[in-house]
Amino acid sequence: MSQPPPPPNQPPQQPGFGPPQEPSEPQTPAPPAPATPPTPPAQPPQQPPAGPDLNKAPQPQPGYGYPQAPGTPPPAAPPTPPQGPGYGYPQQQQQPPAGYGYPAQQPGPYGQPGPYGQPQQPGPYGQQPPYGYAQPTVPMQAQAGQPGGGRKVNAQVAIIVSAVVAIALIVGGGVWYANSSGKDDDKQTTAEGGDTKGGEGDGKEGGSGDGGATTGEAEEKAPAATGSKVLFQVPSPKVPKGVTTISIAGSWLTDSVYAKSGLSEITGYDRKSGTKKWTLDLPGPVCAATPHVTEDNKTAIVHKPAMPSKTDPQACTEVAVVDLAAGSKVWTKTAKSGTMPVSFNNVTIGGGTVAAGSTSGGAAWDLATGDERWAPKTSDSCYDAGYGGGAKLVAVRKCGSYDQRQLHIQNVDPKTGDVLAEYKMDEGIEYAAVVSTDPLVVAADVGDSAGDGSGISDFFSIDNKTGKLRARLSAPGDEFAARCDAIYKVENCTGVTVGNDRLYIATEEHDSGGDSYSQTNEVVAFDLATGKQTGQRADAGENYEIFPLRMDGPDVIAYKRPPYDKGGQVVSIDGESFKETILMENPSTEAVRDVESRMSPDYSEIQFGQGGLYMSSVYASDFTSREKEYSVIAFGTE
């Protein structure tokens, strides 16, 4: 069934985010009840609060790490909600006008559903499972009349929902993993950088890449005419009977190809015409994919060994390297923790190494040959939960018992596994996401204080040569709109990018001032050396919402989500003057807007390069509507 586009500047409510509690006994949770659909556009929103204090100084910085947050006891088991057609699936609404149609509501960034960024491991067939950079759940809808697009949720609810996902993750995978990693001790981590492209297709799209490299000039130039047209669209694939959703996460740009995951394949499309250039068949769905692409057009994915069935949901055990130029697999590998196969939550590329992390530890292989470089060891008291790639390879390593967890952020040699530098975060910080590996920037929700499901309360700027803390950047969840899946998708962040030794971050939507009900937000910059705001600010404009996507040399590429009666924009923000240059403005026709409005930056994959904008969903659902749904829409100015 389809949904109408959300009211102006009111994206779907982001589900809760918090550390899942380790259950004493695995059990399968029932999916939450459908959420209330948003109010129609005709109803003016309530007057929202004023925007953040863009000149506010950060909180005092501790000498090392961050104050320890008190432990949180495991919550009681959540009640069983009514059964519905899928997790959070909304009631059927009136269909949109004929034309492109629009896909159903998308989950969290890079395919993250709610709870934010929860990876989907195999779950009971036909039941909406939790989702990682792989299989998602449908996010809850914005509540009527809630200011700021309904993004906030109660922190207690966030913790409970996350606990449910953690239980489903363990049960769905069919395997309970203790701690295991590919190191002999905490100082032996896994895992050289510099093999990925600097520009489009380098993993910087969507703000999750390593934005440190700012050498050279900006490549994206404004065309003579910035008005775009729809280049092509790809119908959403139909899931097998009885399956609620299947992951279709993963999209990449090369000089000539836009590649996108399907149900059990990856297809390469001509960037301008949408003509299929190749199709790579896979035995099962893609669970996780790195946004990084090497200079010779290689990338990495995790996929299931077969299609899920009612009796066998399958685990995410297969790690593969894909040649995006040829449309072929280079190799496929698996790893074991003891005698049990590892089900991976994330994968990345750095320094000629493919590294994948999980709750049972990390494994790595030579990018070119597939030769194993390390694997989990059951004797380890620490394990690599995940990795950040690109210019460097950084491991997020978890040590200690659950109630005394400590995270080690390790810059590691990708060939030998030696730890080159290490920063130990204070106990009480349960999860961290790698925003950039060079310069090294990590995001964390300290003490579950973000309160908005974003997974971020603070950013940590770390010297990746010495492991010393350079600065801590306070980014309260009620003021800033960046989001990270620090629980499983370690390098998946949106609304933020890094370059020029600065962090560029979107603020939350707020009242634009005056007597109108219009909303807006900004992109502001923080100095990674001092932790203070630079005073630079790029405004979205009335009823637009701006999101930084990636760096383009010294400049920032950003997407502006439009009001209900206009098309979206892509702009380049000058890294020094912060002057905005429009690179693209999409059609404002209703049929096109309906499709674009479903591709929210928080819930979709957005790629921009060489005058082309490619927006795609991250899962396919059991639609009952006869109207066409789309998993990809592409815009171009040439």
PDB file of C-alpha atoms in Angstrom, residues 465-623:
ATOM      1  CA  LYS A 465      48.958   9.315  14.670  1.00  0.00           C
ATOM      2  CA  THR A 466      49.138   9.566  18.454  1.00  0.00           C
ATOM      3  CA  GLY A 467      45.661   8.514  19.550  1.00  0.00           C
ATOM      4  CA  LYS A 468      45.261  11.676  21.639  1.00  0.00           C
ATOM      5  CA  LEU A 469      41.993  13.577  21.860  1.00  0.00           C
ATOM      6  CA  ARG A 470      42.238  16.845  19.928  1.00  0.00           C
ATOM      7  CA  ALA A 471      38.819  18.242  20.839  1.00  0.00           C
ATOM      8  CA  ARG A 472      35.318  17.264  21.820  1.00  0.00           C
ATOM      9  CA  LEU A 473      32.458  18.884  19.912  1.00  0.00           C
ATOM     10  CA  SER A 474      29.150  19.114  21.730  1.00  0.00           C
ATOM     11  CA  ALA A 475      26.240  18.496  19.338  1.00  0.00           C
ATOM     12  CA  PRO A 476      22.998  18.147  21.330  1.00  0.00           C
ATOM     13  CA  GLY A 477      20.372  16.097  19.557  1.00  0.00           C
ATOM     14  CA  ASP A 478      17.749  18.802  19.894  1.00  0.00           C
ATOM     15  CA  GLU A 479      19.939  21.288  18.023  1.00  0.00           C
ATOM     16  CA  PHE A 480      21.707  19.256  15.335  1.00  0.00           C
ATOM     17  CA  ALA A 481      20.266  16.903  12.735  1.00  0.00           C
ATOM     18  CA  ALA A 482      23.158  14.517  12.037  1.00  0.00           C
ATOM     19  CA  ARG A 483      22.478  10.828  12.628  1.00  0.00           C
ATOM     20  CA  CYS A 484      24.735   7.807  13.002  1.00  0.00           C
ATOM     21  CA  ASP A 485      24.103   4.111  13.414  1.00  0.00           C
ATOM     22  CA  ALA A 486      26.784   3.518  15.999  1.00  0.00           C
ATOM     23  CA  ILE A 487      25.283   0.219  17.126  1.00  0.00           C
ATOM     24  CA  TYR A 488      25.919  -1.842  14.008  1.00  0.00           C
ATOM     25  CA  LYS A 489      26.620   0.277  10.899  1.00  0.00           C
ATOM     26  CA  VAL A 490      29.781   1.806  12.257  1.00  0.00           C
ATOM     27  CA  GLU A 491      30.531   4.170   9.349  1.00  0.00           C
ATOM     28  CA  ASN A 492      26.965   5.078   8.455  1.00  0.00           C
ATOM     29  CA  CYS A 493      26.241   8.732   9.296  1.00  0.00           C
ATOM     30  CA  THR A 494      24.048  11.307   7.557  1.00  0.00           C
ATOM     31  CA  GLY A 495      23.699  15.066   7.844  1.00  0.00           C
ATOM     32  CA  VAL A 496      27.421  15.494   8.484  1.00  0.00           C
ATOM     33  CA  THR A 497      30.690  15.450   6.550  1.00  0.00           C
ATOM     34  CA  VAL A 498      34.336  16.291   7.261  1.00  0.00           C
ATOM     35  CA  GLY A 499      36.907  18.320   5.291  1.00  0.00           C
ATOM     36  CA  ASN A 500      39.327  21.243   5.659  1.00  0.00           C
ATOM     37  CA  ASP A 501      39.926  19.984   9.220  1.00  0.00           C
ATOM     38  CA  ARG A 502      36.350  20.993   9.954  1.00  0.00           C
ATOM     39  CA  LEU A 503      33.135  19.189  10.655  1.00  0.00           C
ATOM     40  CA  TYR A 504      30.107  20.353   8.672  1.00  0.00           C
ATOM     41  CA  ILE A 505      26.779  19.492  10.264  1.00  0.00           C
ATOM     42  CA  ALA A 506      23.099  20.207   9.653  1.00  0.00           C
ATOM     43  CA  THR A 507      21.086  21.871  12.388  1.00  0.00           C
ATOM     44  CA  GLU A 508      17.587  20.751  13.315  1.00  0.00           C
ATOM     45  CA  GLU A 509      14.657  22.424  11.604  1.00  0.00           C
ATOM     46  CA  HIS A 510      13.276  25.432  13.427  1.00  0.00           C
ATOM     47  CA  ASP A 511      11.023  28.427  12.973  1.00  0.00           C
ATOM     48  CA  SER A 512      12.384  30.696  10.262  1.00  0.00           C
ATOM     49  CA  GLY A 513      11.116  33.767  12.130  1.00  0.00           C
ATOM     50  CA  GLY A 514       8.390  36.297  11.534  1.00  0.00           C
ATOM     51  CA  ASP A 515       4.668  35.617  11.536  1.00  0.00           C
ATOM     52  CA  SER A 516       4.746  32.680   9.126  1.00  0.00           C
ATOM     53  CA  TYR A 517       4.780  29.000  10.007  1.00  0.00           C
ATOM     54  CA  SER A 518       7.744  28.348   7.724  1.00  0.00           C
ATOM     55  CA  GLN A 519      10.660  26.172   8.817  1.00  0.00           C
ATOM     56  CA  THR A 520      14.315  26.116   7.865  1.00  0.00           C
ATOM     57  CA  ASN A 521      17.735  24.932   9.029  1.00  0.00           C
ATOM     58  CA  GLU A 522      21.421  25.513   8.344  1.00  0.00           C
ATOM     59  CA  VAL A 523      24.776  23.835   7.805  1.00  0.00           C
ATOM     60  CA  VAL A 524      27.368  25.092  10.276  1.00  0.00           C
ATOM     61  CA  ALA A 525      31.074  24.312  10.721  1.00  0.00           C
ATOM     62  CA  PHE A 526      33.151  23.235  13.726  1.00  0.00           C
ATOM     63  CA  ASP A 527      36.954  23.480  13.938  1.00  0.00           C
ATOM     64  CA  LEU A 528      38.321  20.003  14.650  1.00  0.00           C
ATOM     65  CA  ALA A 529      41.374  21.423  16.425  1.00  0.00           C
ATOM     66  CA  THR A 530      39.481  23.595  18.926  1.00  0.00           C
ATOM     67  CA  GLY A 531      36.019  22.035  18.994  1.00  0.00           C
ATOM     68  CA  LYS A 532      34.461  25.472  18.508  1.00  0.00           C
ATOM     69  CA  GLN A 533      32.141  26.724  15.781  1.00  0.00           C
ATOM     70  CA  THR A 534      33.858  28.748  13.086  1.00  0.00           C
ATOM     71  CA  GLY A 535      30.907  31.095  12.573  1.00  0.00           C
ATOM     72  CA  GLN A 536      30.349  29.800   9.027  1.00  0.00           C
ATOM     73  CA  ARG A 537      26.725  29.156   8.194  1.00  0.00           C
ATOM     74  CA  ALA A 538      24.814  28.155   5.048  1.00  0.00           C
ATOM     75  CA  ASP A 539      21.051  28.701   5.229  1.00  0.00           C
ATOM     76  CA  ALA A 540      18.577  26.289   3.672  1.00  0.00           C
ATOM     77  CA  GLY A 541      16.066  29.004   2.823  1.00  0.00           C
ATOM     78  CA  GLU A 542      12.395  29.227   3.750  1.00  0.00           C
ATOM     79  CA  ASN A 543      10.747  25.797   3.994  1.00  0.00           C
ATOM     80  CA  TYR A 544      13.845  24.007   2.670  1.00  0.00           C
ATOM     81  CA  GLU A 545      15.946  21.644   4.786  1.00  0.00           C
ATOM     82  CA  ILE A 546      19.647  21.313   3.935  1.00  0.00           C
ATOM     83  CA  PHE A 547      21.829  18.208   4.417  1.00  0.00           C
ATOM     84  CA  PRO A 548      25.576  18.015   3.706  1.00  0.00           C
ATOM     85  CA  LEU A 549      26.298  14.989   1.506  1.00  0.00           C
ATOM     86  CA  ARG A 550      30.056  14.951   0.927  1.00  0.00           C
ATOM     87  CA  MET A 551      33.158  17.003   0.243  1.00  0.00           C
ATOM     88  CA  ASP A 552      34.136  18.173  -3.242  1.00  0.00           C
ATOM     89  CA  GLY A 553      37.719  19.302  -2.825  1.00  0.00           C
ATOM     90  CA  PRO A 554      37.458  22.193  -0.325  1.00  0.00           C
ATOM     91  CA  ASP A 555      33.710  22.643  -0.902  1.00  0.00           C
ATOM     92  CA  VAL A 556      30.666  20.940   0.589  1.00  0.00           C
ATOM     93  CA  ILE A 557      28.029  19.295  -1.603  1.00  0.00           C
ATOM     94  CA  ALA A 558      24.603  19.529   0.034  1.00  0.00           C
ATOM     95  CA  TYR A 559      21.054  18.475  -0.803  1.00  0.00           C
ATOM     96  CA  LYS A 560      18.075  20.690  -0.005  1.00  0.00           C
ATOM     97  CA  ARG A 561      14.859  18.875   0.714  1.00  0.00           C
ATOM     98  CA  PRO A 562      12.102  21.083  -0.723  1.00  0.00           C
ATOM     99  CA  PRO A 563       8.742  22.344   0.504  1.00  0.00           C
ATOM    100  CA  TYR A 564       5.599  20.586  -0.687  1.00  0.00           C
ATOM    101  CA  ASP A 565       5.235  22.703  -3.832  1.00  0.00           C
ATOM    102  CA  LYS A 566       8.820  22.759  -5.185  1.00  0.00           C
ATOM    103  CA  GLY A 567      11.573  20.425  -6.323  1.00  0.00           C
ATOM    104  CA  GLY A 568      14.732  19.685  -4.377  1.00  0.00           C
ATOM    105  CA  GLN A 569      18.086  21.364  -4.959  1.00  0.00           C
ATOM    106  CA  VAL A 570      21.741  20.379  -4.922  1.00  0.00           C
ATOM    107  CA  VAL A 571      24.140  23.160  -3.918  1.00  0.00           C
ATOM    108  CA  SER A 572      27.878  23.609  -3.526  1.00  0.00           C
ATOM    109  CA  ILE A 573      28.985  25.498  -0.408  1.00  0.00           C
ATOM    110  CA  ASP A 574      32.324  27.281  -0.692  1.00  0.00           C
ATOM    111  CA  GLY A 575      34.581  25.955   2.048  1.00  0.00           C
ATOM    112  CA  GLU A 576      35.770  29.440   3.073  1.00  0.00           C
ATOM    113  CA  SER A 577      33.111  32.004   2.184  1.00  0.00           C
ATOM    114  CA  PHE A 578      30.194  29.571   2.597  1.00  0.00           C
ATOM    115  CA  LYS A 579      28.626  31.094  -0.480  1.00  0.00           C
ATOM    116  CA  GLU A 580      26.079  28.719  -1.987  1.00  0.00           C
ATOM    117  CA  THR A 581      26.008  27.881  -5.690  1.00  0.00           C
ATOM    118  CA  ILE A 582      23.013  25.996  -7.081  1.00  0.00           C
ATOM    119  CA  LEU A 583      24.122  22.980  -9.103  1.00  0.00           C
ATOM    120  CA  MET A 584      20.673  21.495  -9.723  1.00  0.00           C
ATOM    121  CA  GLU A 585      17.002  22.269  -9.169  1.00  0.00           C
ATOM    122  CA  ASN A 586      14.497  19.470  -9.690  1.00  0.00           C
ATOM    123  CA  PRO A 587      11.063  19.699 -11.371  1.00  0.00           C
ATOM    124  CA  SER A 588       8.188  20.931  -9.221  1.00  0.00           C
ATOM    125  CA  THR A 589       5.491  18.876 -10.946  1.00  0.00           C
ATOM    126  CA  GLU A 590       3.384  16.904  -8.503  1.00  0.00           C
ATOM    127  CA  ALA A 591       4.149  13.444  -9.870  1.00  0.00           C
ATOM    128  CA  VAL A 592       7.907  14.011  -9.648  1.00  0.00           C
ATOM    129  CA  ARG A 593       7.646  15.630  -6.224  1.00  0.00           C
ATOM    130  CA  ASP A 594       5.784  12.592  -4.933  1.00  0.00           C
ATOM    131  CA  VAL A 595       8.736  10.366  -5.781  1.00  0.00           C
ATOM    132  CA  GLU A 596      11.416  12.758  -4.555  1.00  0.00           C
ATOM    133  CA  SER A 597       9.628  13.394  -1.261  1.00  0.00           C
ATOM    134  CA  ARG A 598       9.855   9.692  -0.432  1.00  0.00           C
ATOM    135  CA  MET A 599      13.650   9.780  -0.758  1.00  0.00           C
ATOM    136  CA  SER A 600      14.401  11.604   2.471  1.00  0.00           C
ATOM    137  CA  PRO A 601      18.128  12.015   3.216  1.00  0.00           C
ATOM    138  CA  ASP A 602      17.593  10.300   6.565  1.00  0.00           C
ATOM    139  CA  TYR A 603      15.950   7.256   5.008  1.00  0.00           C
ATOM    140  CA  SER A 604      17.509   6.823   1.576  1.00  0.00           C
ATOM    141  CA  GLU A 605      20.762   6.698  -0.358  1.00  0.00           C
ATOM    142  CA  ILE A 606      21.632   9.898  -2.218  1.00  0.00           C
ATOM    143  CA  GLN A 607      24.489  10.093  -4.698  1.00  0.00           C
ATOM    144  CA  PHE A 608      25.515  13.187  -6.677  1.00  0.00           C
ATOM    145  CA  GLY A 609      28.247  13.555  -9.284  1.00  0.00           C
ATOM    146  CA  GLN A 610      28.899  14.937 -12.765  1.00  0.00           C
ATOM    147  CA  GLY A 611      25.575  16.746 -12.852  1.00  0.00           C
ATOM    148  CA  GLY A 612      23.571  13.669 -11.882  1.00  0.00           C
ATOM    149  CA  LEU A 613      21.506  13.108  -8.717  1.00  0.00           C
ATOM    150  CA  TYR A 614      20.555   9.523  -7.863  1.00  0.00           C
ATOM    151  CA  MET A 615      18.111   8.829  -5.043  1.00  0.00           C
ATOM    152  CA  SER A 616      17.183   5.304  -3.994  1.00  0.00           C
ATOM    153  CA  SER A 617      15.307   3.375  -1.352  1.00  0.00           C
ATOM    154  CA  VAL A 618      17.017   0.772   0.773  1.00  0.00           C
ATOM    155  CA  TYR A 619      14.378  -1.908   1.006  1.00  0.00           C
ATOM    156  CA  ALA A 620      11.559  -3.471  -0.976  1.00  0.00           C
ATOM    157  CA  SER A 621       8.221  -4.116   0.718  1.00  0.00           C
ATOM    158  CA  ASP A 622       5.118  -6.198   0.216  1.00  0.00           C
ATOM    159  CA  PHE A 623       3.087  -3.481  -1.453  1.00  0.00           C
TER     160      PHE A 623
END
